[in-house]
Amino acid sequence: MKTTTTGTRERIVRATSRLLQRQGYEGTGIKQISREAEATLGSVYHFFPGGKQELAAEAIRHGDQEFAGLLREGLGASPDPAEAITACTRLLAEALRASEWQDGCPITSTALETVGRAPVIEQAVVAAFANWRAIVEEKLRASGLGADDARELAATVINTLEGAELAAQIARSEEPLHLTGRHLARLIGTYR
Amino acid sequence: MKTTTTGTRERIVRATSRLLQRQGYEGTGIKQISREAEATLGSVYHFFPGGKQELAAEAIRHGDQEFAGLLREGLGASPDPAEAITACTRLLAEALRASEWQDGCPITSTALETVGRAPVIEQAVVAAFANWRAIVEEKLRASGLGADDARELAATVINTLEGAELAAQIARSEEPLHLTGRHLARLIGTYR
């Protein structure tokens, strides 16, 4: 019984995440989420009494963890931070291609559509970006960069990855991500 | 009569652009566009017989021109490309703050929500990004950078501005854009 319950909740979160990523917040309805998750509307409201905002916030936390996992894997590929960043852009490029350019950042659309209008969602978005920056910052610190430089560079690394992922989706090409990897490596190189 | 006709079409395009920016493609309906533009549904279809896809493509071309204007203004502020880029991030930051962080990139949400599903829109998105890159590339070439370096850097400049704009909206702060300006200036500096 425990397993089934957990399974349903997770299916709902994954379905929400996928729908938000591909059609945005405004375009996604609870009924569609329940259909995609193969869950009754009753069970969706059982797990998420706060409705669509609560669901979206949870989907964003799910996306936060997914991207954090990819960042950790990439950054762990090399002790050299510049090489480690290019490992991240390679992993991102592979994942995007595998999804036929559909599954980019899981939170961008929702974040943009709810600016100033949904505090629960905004908090989850702010926390996700802070988490990703912290992972990169830790890597840069560990490789010897000063605290201010590491913090600032980490912010630009995350923002640039976001923009490059969007460009890769639009161009249906891995090239914007590979190029970004080379430029970020070059920028990081100027700090050593 | 001519003026009225032009006025109506332009109101429709502007309303579409604003709605797409703030609530995405899936969340925006033709009826809402007609209400916001204070135009009849009949006149919306008169100007845009292709419906929502044609309207969105036209709104993207409108956003393309707007952002191109901002880029040209910023890049014209200094003969030095690094200073010119920071002028762009300053203009972007001011515009974002003035809209209370609502009006970021006019095409990101729509682009993400229609990946692989709406060729007319995708063409307009690809053309907009190509236009923006060309404007930056021309500036970098004019300041003495080699053709390959200028083309590659221009792509990263545009992608990074996109990501920083999103971050500024999320943080409700100009800082991600100012930081990006400094880092892009530093990156460009390595090519001279």
mmCIF file of C-alpha atoms in Angstrom:
data_model
loop_
_atom_site.group_PDB
_atom_site.id
_atom_site.type_symbol
_atom_site.label_atom_id
_atom_site.label_comp_id
_atom_site.label_asym_id
_atom_site.label_seq_id
_atom_site.Cartn_x
_atom_site.Cartn_y
_atom_site.Cartn_z
ATOM 1 C CA MET A 1 0.000 0.000 0.000
ATOM 2 C CA LYS A 2 2.844 2.361 0.928
ATOM 3 C CA THR A 3 4.560 1.629 -2.387
ATOM 4 C CA THR A 4 1.434 2.294 -4.448
ATOM 5 C CA THR A 5 0.820 5.569 -2.648
ATOM 6 C CA THR A 6 4.363 6.777 -3.209
ATOM 7 C CA GLY A 7 4.131 5.665 -6.813
ATOM 8 C CA THR A 8 1.006 7.695 -7.488
ATOM 9 C CA ARG A 9 2.382 10.854 -5.921
ATOM 10 C CA GLU A 10 5.584 10.527 -7.924
ATOM 11 C CA ARG A 11 3.696 9.893 -11.169
ATOM 12 C CA ILE A 12 1.686 13.071 -10.547
ATOM 13 C CA VAL A 13 4.827 15.150 -9.930
ATOM 14 C CA ARG A 14 6.590 13.748 -12.998
ATOM 15 C CA ALA A 15 3.552 14.330 -15.221
ATOM 16 C CA THR A 16 3.241 17.899 -13.924
ATOM 17 C CA SER A 17 6.934 18.542 -14.524
ATOM 18 C CA ARG A 18 6.756 17.227 -18.104
ATOM 19 C CA LEU A 19 3.607 19.193 -18.942
ATOM 20 C CA LEU A 20 4.913 22.458 -17.458
ATOM 21 C CA GLN A 21 8.166 22.039 -19.372
ATOM 22 C CA ARG A 22 6.429 21.515 -22.694
ATOM 23 C CA GLN A 23 3.366 23.744 -22.520
ATOM 24 C CA GLY A 24 3.891 26.181 -19.641
ATOM 25 C CA TYR A 25 1.965 26.937 -16.491
ATOM 26 C CA GLU A 26 -1.089 28.705 -17.894
ATOM 27 C CA GLY A 27 -1.557 26.051 -20.549
ATOM 28 C CA THR A 28 -1.553 23.137 -18.099
ATOM 29 C CA GLY A 29 -4.693 22.087 -16.252
ATOM 30 C CA ILE A 30 -5.192 19.771 -13.277
ATOM 31 C CA LYS A 31 -7.444 17.465 -15.345
ATOM 32 C CA GLN A 32 -4.735 16.983 -17.931
ATOM 33 C CA ILE A 33 -2.213 16.283 -15.169
ATOM 34 C CA SER A 34 -4.514 13.648 -13.681
ATOM 35 C CA ARG A 35 -4.966 11.990 -17.106
ATOM 36 C CA GLU A 36 -1.219 12.016 -17.908
ATOM 37 C CA ALA A 37 -0.358 10.652 -14.464
ATOM 38 C CA GLU A 38 -3.084 7.987 -14.711
ATOM 39 C CA ALA A 39 -4.356 9.170 -11.345
ATOM 40 C CA THR A 40 -7.857 10.200 -10.331
ATOM 41 C CA LEU A 41 -8.597 13.882 -9.818
ATOM 42 C CA GLY A 42 -9.402 12.938 -6.218
ATOM 43 C CA SER A 43 -5.927 11.547 -5.612
ATOM 44 C CA VAL A 44 -4.300 14.606 -7.196
ATOM 45 C CA TYR A 45 -6.135 16.828 -4.689
ATOM 46 C CA HIS A 46 -5.419 14.338 -1.900
ATOM 47 C CA PHE A 47 -1.665 14.735 -2.390
ATOM 48 C CA PHE A 48 -1.797 18.400 -3.406
ATOM 49 C CA PRO A 49 -4.674 20.148 -1.629
ATOM 50 C CA GLY A 50 -3.157 23.494 -2.692
ATOM 51 C CA GLY A 51 -4.009 22.681 -6.322
ATOM 52 C CA LYS A 52 -2.040 23.792 -9.356
ATOM 53 C CA GLN A 53 0.299 26.204 -7.527
ATOM 54 C CA GLU A 54 1.328 23.550 -5.013
ATOM 55 C CA LEU A 55 1.730 20.993 -7.806
ATOM 56 C CA ALA A 56 3.871 23.367 -9.850
ATOM 57 C CA ALA A 57 6.068 24.178 -6.847
ATOM 58 C CA GLU A 58 6.623 20.465 -6.239
ATOM 59 C CA ALA A 59 7.368 19.867 -9.935
ATOM 60 C CA ILE A 60 9.935 22.658 -9.762
ATOM 61 C CA ARG A 61 11.596 21.011 -6.750
ATOM 62 C CA HIS A 62 11.684 17.790 -8.790
ATOM 63 C CA GLY A 63 13.330 19.645 -11.700
ATOM 64 C CA ASP A 64 15.718 21.302 -9.238
ATOM 65 C CA GLN A 65 16.949 17.885 -8.063
ATOM 66 C CA GLU A 66 17.230 16.529 -11.602
ATOM 67 C CA PHE A 67 19.374 19.409 -12.836
ATOM 68 C CA ALA A 68 21.412 19.383 -9.613
ATOM 69 C CA GLY A 69 22.173 15.709 -10.304
ATOM 70 C CA LEU A 70 23.370 16.517 -13.807
ATOM 71 C CA LEU A 71 25.544 19.379 -12.529
ATOM 72 C CA ARG A 72 27.139 17.179 -9.847
ATOM 73 C CA GLU A 73 27.855 14.460 -12.399
ATOM 74 C CA GLY A 74 29.444 16.927 -14.833
ATOM 75 C CA LEU A 75 31.449 18.808 -12.211
ATOM 76 C CA GLY A 76 32.707 15.528 -10.788
ATOM 77 C CA ALA A 77 34.204 14.585 -14.157
ATOM 78 C CA SER A 78 37.413 16.564 -13.652
ATOM 79 C CA PRO A 79 39.298 18.362 -10.861
ATOM 80 C CA ASP A 80 39.866 21.219 -13.313
ATOM 81 C CA PRO A 81 36.858 23.585 -13.120
ATOM 82 C CA ALA A 82 37.041 24.627 -16.776
ATOM 83 C CA GLU A 83 37.040 20.987 -17.911
ATOM 84 C CA ALA A 84 34.296 20.219 -15.419
ATOM 85 C CA ILE A 85 32.038 22.950 -16.862
ATOM 86 C CA THR A 86 32.490 21.621 -20.387
ATOM 87 C CA ALA A 87 31.523 18.186 -19.046
ATOM 88 C CA CYS A 88 28.277 19.804 -17.833
ATOM 89 C CA THR A 89 27.513 21.347 -21.223
ATOM 90 C CA ARG A 90 28.234 17.954 -22.854
ATOM 91 C CA LEU A 91 25.809 16.180 -20.532
ATOM 92 C CA LEU A 92 23.163 18.846 -21.116
ATOM 93 C CA ALA A 93 23.604 18.599 -24.883
ATOM 94 C CA GLU A 94 23.238 14.801 -24.782
ATOM 95 C CA ALA A 95 20.089 14.992 -22.649
ATOM 96 C CA LEU A 96 18.519 17.610 -24.911
ATOM 97 C CA ARG A 97 19.254 15.636 -28.065
ATOM 98 C CA ALA A 98 17.866 12.460 -26.479
ATOM 99 C CA SER A 99 14.554 14.250 -25.811
ATOM 100 C CA GLU A 100 14.499 15.567 -29.396
ATOM 101 C CA TRP A 101 15.084 19.093 -28.042
ATOM 102 C CA GLN A 102 11.862 19.039 -26.007
ATOM 103 C CA ASP A 103 13.079 18.756 -22.442
ATOM 104 C CA GLY A 104 15.077 21.862 -21.653
ATOM 105 C CA CYS A 105 15.123 23.609 -18.307
ATOM 106 C CA PRO A 106 12.161 22.212 -16.378
ATOM 107 C CA ILE A 107 11.301 25.510 -14.734
ATOM 108 C CA THR A 108 11.893 28.392 -17.161
ATOM 109 C CA SER A 109 8.409 28.617 -18.678
ATOM 110 C CA THR A 110 6.658 28.314 -15.342
ATOM 111 C CA ALA A 111 8.991 30.853 -13.749
ATOM 112 C CA LEU A 112 8.386 33.401 -16.513
ATOM 113 C CA GLU A 113 4.623 32.964 -16.508
ATOM 114 C CA THR A 114 4.234 33.384 -12.765
ATOM 115 C CA VAL A 115 6.584 36.331 -12.087
ATOM 116 C CA GLY A 116 4.950 38.343 -9.291
ATOM 117 C CA ARG A 117 1.812 36.214 -9.261
ATOM 118 C CA ALA A 118 2.431 32.989 -7.342
ATOM 119 C CA PRO A 119 4.636 33.234 -4.234
ATOM 120 C CA VAL A 120 4.723 29.451 -3.591
ATOM 121 C CA ILE A 121 6.059 28.853 -7.085
ATOM 122 C CA GLU A 122 8.451 31.785 -6.963
ATOM 123 C CA GLN A 123 9.997 30.492 -3.742
ATOM 124 C CA ALA A 124 10.627 27.087 -5.360
ATOM 125 C CA VAL A 125 12.177 28.762 -8.411
ATOM 126 C CA VAL A 126 14.434 31.005 -6.315
ATOM 127 C CA ALA A 127 15.508 27.993 -4.235
ATOM 128 C CA ALA A 128 16.309 25.944 -7.352
ATOM 129 C CA PHE A 129 18.547 28.617 -8.844
ATOM 130 C CA ALA A 130 20.248 29.157 -5.473
ATOM 131 C CA ASN A 131 20.885 25.416 -5.190
ATOM 132 C CA TRP A 132 22.429 25.188 -8.669
ATOM 133 C CA ARG A 133 24.615 28.241 -8.076
ATOM 134 C CA ALA A 134 25.804 26.769 -4.758
ATOM 135 C CA ILE A 135 26.872 23.511 -6.446
ATOM 136 C CA VAL A 136 28.971 25.392 -9.031
ATOM 137 C CA GLU A 137 30.311 27.823 -6.423
ATOM 138 C CA GLU A 138 31.527 24.950 -4.249
ATOM 139 C CA LYS A 139 33.401 23.437 -7.200
ATOM 140 C CA LEU A 140 35.056 26.774 -8.034
ATOM 141 C CA ARG A 141 35.991 27.368 -4.398
ATOM 142 C CA ALA A 142 37.458 23.863 -4.147
ATOM 143 C CA SER A 143 39.643 24.597 -7.151
ATOM 144 C CA GLY A 144 41.155 27.627 -5.447
ATOM 145 C CA LEU A 145 39.073 30.623 -6.538
ATOM 146 C CA GLY A 146 38.364 33.407 -4.042
ATOM 147 C CA ALA A 147 34.952 33.572 -2.398
ATOM 148 C CA ASP A 148 33.623 36.605 -4.329
ATOM 149 C CA ASP A 149 34.929 35.406 -7.680
ATOM 150 C CA ALA A 150 33.497 31.926 -7.144
ATOM 151 C CA ARG A 151 30.078 33.251 -6.148
ATOM 152 C CA GLU A 152 29.866 35.662 -9.069
ATOM 153 C CA LEU A 153 31.177 33.193 -11.632
ATOM 154 C CA ALA A 154 28.772 30.515 -10.419
ATOM 155 C CA ALA A 155 25.838 32.865 -11.078
ATOM 156 C CA THR A 156 27.031 33.581 -14.605
ATOM 157 C CA VAL A 157 27.686 29.877 -15.256
ATOM 158 C CA ILE A 158 24.104 28.968 -14.355
ATOM 159 C CA ASN A 159 22.578 31.897 -16.251
ATOM 160 C CA THR A 160 24.667 31.144 -19.318
ATOM 161 C CA LEU A 161 23.745 27.455 -19.247
ATOM 162 C CA GLU A 162 20.068 28.496 -19.132
ATOM 163 C CA GLY A 163 20.439 30.749 -22.165
ATOM 164 C CA ALA A 164 22.502 28.219 -24.105
ATOM 165 C CA GLU A 165 19.984 25.455 -23.426
ATOM 166 C CA LEU A 166 17.221 27.635 -24.849
ATOM 167 C CA ALA A 167 19.372 28.412 -27.907
ATOM 168 C CA ALA A 168 20.127 24.695 -28.403
ATOM 169 C CA GLN A 169 16.409 23.893 -28.327
ATOM 170 C CA ILE A 170 15.643 26.613 -30.848
ATOM 171 C CA ALA A 171 18.493 25.611 -33.161
ATOM 172 C CA ARG A 172 17.924 21.880 -32.567
ATOM 173 C CA SER A 173 21.664 21.631 -32.220
ATOM 174 C CA GLU A 174 24.192 20.800 -29.516
ATOM 175 C CA GLU A 175 26.508 23.527 -30.794
ATOM 176 C CA PRO A 176 25.279 26.450 -28.599
ATOM 177 C CA LEU A 177 26.008 24.335 -25.519
ATOM 178 C CA HIS A 178 29.447 23.219 -26.692
ATOM 179 C CA LEU A 179 30.310 26.817 -27.576
ATOM 180 C CA THR A 180 29.127 27.992 -24.158
ATOM 181 C CA GLY A 181 31.311 25.338 -22.527
ATOM 182 C CA ARG A 182 34.363 26.677 -24.357
ATOM 183 C CA HIS A 183 33.599 30.309 -23.504
ATOM 184 C CA LEU A 184 32.868 29.593 -19.833
ATOM 185 C CA ALA A 185 36.093 27.579 -19.611
ATOM 186 C CA ARG A 186 37.939 30.555 -21.099
ATOM 187 C CA LEU A 187 36.297 32.987 -18.663
ATOM 188 C CA ILE A 188 37.120 30.755 -15.684
ATOM 189 C CA GLY A 189 40.684 30.517 -16.980
ATOM 190 C CA THR A 190 41.122 34.278 -16.550
ATOM 191 C CA TYR A 191 40.722 33.874 -12.776
ATOM 192 C CA ARG A 192 43.690 31.575 -12.312
ATOM 193 C CA MET B 1 -9.439 55.020 -42.572
ATOM 194 C CA LYS B 2 -5.900 53.873 -43.340
ATOM 195 C CA THR B 3 -4.702 55.115 -39.940
ATOM 196 C CA THR B 4 -7.471 53.320 -38.061
ATOM 197 C CA THR B 5 -6.736 50.081 -39.893
ATOM 198 C CA THR B 6 -3.025 50.280 -39.142
ATOM 199 C CA GLY B 7 -3.827 51.175 -35.562
ATOM 200 C CA THR B 8 -6.013 48.145 -35.023
ATOM 201 C CA ARG B 9 -3.498 45.714 -36.488
ATOM 202 C CA GLU B 10 -0.743 47.177 -34.340
ATOM 203 C CA ARG B 11 -2.884 47.027 -31.183
ATOM 204 C CA ILE B 12 -3.549 43.341 -31.895
ATOM 205 C CA VAL B 13 0.154 42.581 -32.334
ATOM 206 C CA ARG B 14 1.136 44.490 -29.196
ATOM 207 C CA ALA B 15 -1.578 42.810 -27.107
ATOM 208 C CA THR B 16 -0.493 39.382 -28.394
ATOM 209 C CA SER B 17 3.137 40.151 -27.597
ATOM 210 C CA ARG B 18 2.322 41.268 -24.047
ATOM 211 C CA LEU B 19 0.078 38.273 -23.342
ATOM 212 C CA LEU B 20 2.567 35.738 -24.736
ATOM 213 C CA GLN B 21 5.334 37.304 -22.672
ATOM 214 C CA ARG B 22 3.372 37.140 -19.449
ATOM 215 C CA GLN B 23 1.370 33.925 -19.758
ATOM 216 C CA GLY B 24 2.884 31.901 -22.578
ATOM 217 C CA TYR B 25 1.517 30.484 -25.814
ATOM 218 C CA GLU B 26 -0.732 27.720 -24.536
ATOM 219 C CA GLY B 27 -2.275 30.004 -21.940
ATOM 220 C CA THR B 28 -3.210 32.720 -24.418
ATOM 221 C CA GLY B 29 -6.433 32.549 -26.431
ATOM 222 C CA ILE B 30 -7.600 34.539 -29.453
ATOM 223 C CA LYS B 31 -10.626 35.833 -27.535
ATOM 224 C CA GLN B 32 -8.427 37.280 -24.799
ATOM 225 C CA ILE B 33 -6.207 38.884 -27.439
ATOM 226 C CA SER B 34 -9.234 40.499 -29.057
ATOM 227 C CA ARG B 35 -10.441 41.831 -25.673
ATOM 228 C CA GLU B 36 -7.005 43.197 -24.688
ATOM 229 C CA ALA B 37 -6.522 44.822 -28.089
ATOM 230 C CA GLU B 38 -10.054 46.280 -28.006
ATOM 231 C CA ALA B 39 -10.638 44.753 -31.418
ATOM 232 C CA THR B 40 -13.455 42.498 -32.606
ATOM 233 C CA LEU B 41 -12.750 38.803 -33.138
ATOM 234 C CA GLY B 42 -13.664 39.436 -36.767
ATOM 235 C CA SER B 43 -10.928 42.020 -37.207
ATOM 236 C CA VAL B 44 -8.375 39.747 -35.519
ATOM 237 C CA TYR B 45 -9.133 37.036 -38.108
ATOM 238 C CA HIS B 46 -9.243 39.634 -40.871
ATOM 239 C CA PHE B 47 -5.649 40.651 -40.167
ATOM 240 C CA PHE B 48 -4.468 37.183 -39.138
ATOM 241 C CA PRO B 49 -6.405 34.515 -41.042
ATOM 242 C CA GLY B 50 -3.829 31.948 -39.886
ATOM 243 C CA GLY B 51 -5.099 32.365 -36.306
ATOM 244 C CA LYS B 52 -2.997 32.009 -33.173
ATOM 245 C CA GLN B 53 0.140 30.643 -34.858
ATOM 246 C CA GLU B 54 0.247 33.522 -37.345
ATOM 247 C CA LEU B 55 -0.457 36.025 -34.552
ATOM 248 C CA ALA B 56 2.309 34.580 -32.390
ATOM 249 C CA ALA B 57 4.785 34.653 -35.276
ATOM 250 C CA GLU B 58 3.951 38.332 -35.883
ATOM 251 C CA ALA B 59 4.262 39.121 -32.161
ATOM 252 C CA ILE B 60 7.688 37.471 -32.183
ATOM 253 C CA ARG B 61 8.773 39.622 -35.125
ATOM 254 C CA HIS B 62 7.558 42.635 -33.122
ATOM 255 C CA GLY B 63 9.640 41.503 -30.118
ATOM 256 C CA ASP B 64 12.577 40.848 -32.432
ATOM 257 C CA GLN B 65 12.526 44.480 -33.586
ATOM 258 C CA GLU B 66 12.118 45.828 -30.051
ATOM 259 C CA PHE B 67 15.106 43.929 -28.674
ATOM 260 C CA ALA B 68 17.144 44.723 -31.798
ATOM 261 C CA GLY B 69 16.481 48.415 -31.109
ATOM 262 C CA LEU B 70 17.701 48.082 -27.538
ATOM 263 C CA LEU B 71 20.835 46.220 -28.683
ATOM 264 C CA ARG B 72 21.639 48.867 -31.302
ATOM 265 C CA GLU B 73 21.172 51.642 -28.748
ATOM 266 C CA GLY B 74 23.435 49.908 -26.202
ATOM 267 C CA LEU B 75 26.111 48.914 -28.714
ATOM 268 C CA GLY B 76 26.163 52.435 -30.095
ATOM 269 C CA ALA B 77 27.031 53.839 -26.668
ATOM 270 C CA SER B 78 30.765 53.177 -26.985
ATOM 271 C CA PRO B 79 33.294 52.228 -29.665
ATOM 272 C CA ASP B 80 34.766 49.759 -27.156
ATOM 273 C CA PRO B 81 32.839 46.462 -27.481
ATOM 274 C CA ALA B 82 33.238 45.529 -23.802
ATOM 275 C CA GLU B 83 31.826 48.899 -22.701
ATOM 276 C CA ALA B 84 29.111 48.624 -25.336
ATOM 277 C CA ILE B 85 27.971 45.246 -23.985
ATOM 278 C CA THR B 86 27.720 46.610 -20.458
ATOM 279 C CA ALA B 87 25.614 49.458 -21.869
ATOM 280 C CA CYS B 88 23.254 46.787 -23.238
ATOM 281 C CA THR B 89 22.959 45.036 -19.878
ATOM 282 C CA ARG B 90 22.298 48.428 -18.233
ATOM 283 C CA LEU B 91 19.484 49.219 -20.695
ATOM 284 C CA LEU B 92 17.997 45.759 -20.219
ATOM 285 C CA ALA B 93 18.127 46.112 -16.440
ATOM 286 C CA GLU B 94 16.397 49.508 -16.593
ATOM 287 C CA ALA B 95 13.643 48.196 -18.864
ATOM 288 C CA LEU B 96 13.052 45.173 -16.653
ATOM 289 C CA ARG B 97 12.847 47.250 -13.499
ATOM 290 C CA ALA B 98 10.469 49.704 -15.187
ATOM 291 C CA SER B 99 8.083 46.829 -15.991
ATOM 292 C CA GLU B 100 8.345 45.544 -12.415
ATOM 293 C CA TRP B 101 10.256 42.480 -13.702
ATOM 294 C CA GLN B 102 7.340 41.374 -15.895
ATOM 295 C CA ASP B 103 8.543 42.115 -19.406
ATOM 296 C CA GLY B 104 11.582 39.978 -20.041
ATOM 297 C CA CYS B 105 12.440 38.418 -23.370
ATOM 298 C CA PRO B 106 9.263 38.631 -25.447
ATOM 299 C CA ILE B 107 9.751 35.275 -27.119
ATOM 300 C CA THR B 108 11.244 32.788 -24.636
ATOM 301 C CA SER B 109 8.010 31.286 -23.296
ATOM 302 C CA THR B 110 6.442 30.953 -26.720
ATOM 303 C CA ALA B 111 9.628 29.474 -28.168
ATOM 304 C CA LEU B 112 9.861 26.853 -25.420
ATOM 305 C CA GLU B 113 6.213 25.875 -25.610
ATOM 306 C CA THR B 114 6.195 25.368 -29.363
ATOM 307 C CA VAL B 115 9.490 23.496 -29.906
ATOM 308 C CA GLY B 116 8.838 21.037 -32.755
ATOM 309 C CA ARG B 117 5.140 21.883 -32.972
ATOM 310 C CA ALA B 118 4.618 25.129 -34.884
ATOM 311 C CA PRO B 119 6.918 25.734 -37.892
ATOM 312 C CA VAL B 120 5.639 29.282 -38.551
ATOM 313 C CA ILE B 121 6.500 30.307 -34.995
ATOM 314 C CA GLU B 122 9.812 28.449 -34.966
ATOM 315 C CA GLN B 123 10.913 30.258 -38.131
ATOM 316 C CA ALA B 124 10.172 33.633 -36.511
ATOM 317 C CA VAL B 125 12.090 32.628 -33.363
ATOM 318 C CA VAL B 126 15.113 31.378 -35.323
ATOM 319 C CA ALA B 127 15.095 34.594 -37.391
ATOM 320 C CA ALA B 128 14.933 36.769 -34.244
ATOM 321 C CA PHE B 129 17.928 35.096 -32.613
ATOM 322 C CA ALA B 130 19.865 35.246 -35.897
ATOM 323 C CA ASN B 131 19.087 38.971 -36.192
ATOM 324 C CA TRP B 132 20.268 39.703 -32.633
ATOM 325 C CA ARG B 133 23.460 37.677 -33.096
ATOM 326 C CA ALA B 134 24.176 39.506 -36.360
ATOM 327 C CA ILE B 135 23.894 42.902 -34.643
ATOM 328 C CA VAL B 136 26.405 41.918 -31.940
ATOM 329 C CA GLU B 137 28.661 40.167 -34.461
ATOM 330 C CA GLU B 138 28.833 43.296 -36.603
ATOM 331 C CA LYS B 139 29.887 45.365 -33.579
ATOM 332 C CA LEU B 140 32.601 42.861 -32.630
ATOM 333 C CA ARG B 141 33.884 42.685 -36.215
ATOM 334 C CA ALA B 142 33.951 46.482 -36.431
ATOM 335 C CA SER B 143 36.102 46.595 -33.303
ATOM 336 C CA GLY B 144 38.703 44.349 -34.913
ATOM 337 C CA LEU B 145 37.827 40.791 -33.873
ATOM 338 C CA GLY B 146 38.314 37.973 -36.383
ATOM 339 C CA ALA B 147 35.267 36.575 -38.196
ATOM 340 C CA ASP B 148 35.065 33.246 -36.314
ATOM 341 C CA ASP B 149 35.684 34.802 -32.909
ATOM 342 C CA ALA B 150 33.096 37.527 -33.529
ATOM 343 C CA ARG B 151 30.452 35.036 -34.695
ATOM 344 C CA GLU B 152 31.018 32.695 -31.759
ATOM 345 C CA LEU B 153 31.187 35.454 -29.155
ATOM 346 C CA ALA B 154 28.024 37.067 -30.518
ATOM 347 C CA ALA B 155 26.140 33.805 -29.978
ATOM 348 C CA THR B 156 27.342 33.542 -26.398
ATOM 349 C CA VAL B 157 26.553 37.222 -25.733
ATOM 350 C CA ILE B 158 22.928 36.754 -26.837
ATOM 351 C CA ASN B 159 22.502 33.445 -24.990
ATOM 352 C CA THR B 160 24.010 34.886 -21.830
ATOM 353 C CA LEU B 161 21.790 37.983 -21.976
ATOM 354 C CA GLU B 162 18.778 35.672 -22.260
ATOM 355 C CA GLY B 163 19.792 33.690 -19.200
ATOM 356 C CA ALA B 164 20.685 36.779 -17.175
ATOM 357 C CA GLU B 165 17.374 38.423 -18.012
ATOM 358 C CA LEU B 166 15.533 35.371 -16.703
ATOM 359 C CA ALA B 167 17.654 35.415 -13.538
ATOM 360 C CA ALA B 168 16.975 39.135 -13.029
ATOM 361 C CA GLN B 169 13.227 38.526 -13.302
ATOM 362 C CA ILE B 170 13.401 35.679 -10.803
ATOM 363 C CA ALA B 171 15.554 37.636 -8.359
ATOM 364 C CA ARG B 172 13.696 40.918 -9.017
ATOM 365 C CA SER B 173 17.087 42.507 -9.175
ATOM 366 C CA GLU B 174 19.263 44.231 -11.753
ATOM 367 C CA GLU B 175 22.362 42.547 -10.353
ATOM 368 C CA PRO B 176 22.404 39.393 -12.566
ATOM 369 C CA LEU B 177 22.442 41.657 -15.630
ATOM 370 C CA HIS B 178 25.181 43.946 -14.304
ATOM 371 C CA LEU B 179 27.256 40.912 -13.344
ATOM 372 C CA THR B 180 26.768 39.419 -16.802
ATOM 373 C CA GLY B 181 27.883 42.691 -18.335
ATOM 374 C CA ARG B 182 31.133 42.546 -16.349
ATOM 375 C CA HIS B 183 31.790 38.907 -17.206
ATOM 376 C CA LEU B 184 31.026 39.351 -20.913
ATOM 377 C CA ALA B 185 33.306 42.402 -20.993
ATOM 378 C CA ARG B 186 36.034 40.297 -19.389
ATOM 379 C CA LEU B 187 35.517 37.456 -21.888
ATOM 380 C CA ILE B 188 35.623 39.858 -24.837
ATOM 381 C CA GLY B 189 38.765 41.381 -23.369
ATOM 382 C CA THR B 190 40.578 38.050 -23.746
ATOM 383 C CA TYR B 191 40.253 38.299 -27.532
ATOM 384 C CA ARG B 192 42.176 41.534 -27.888
#
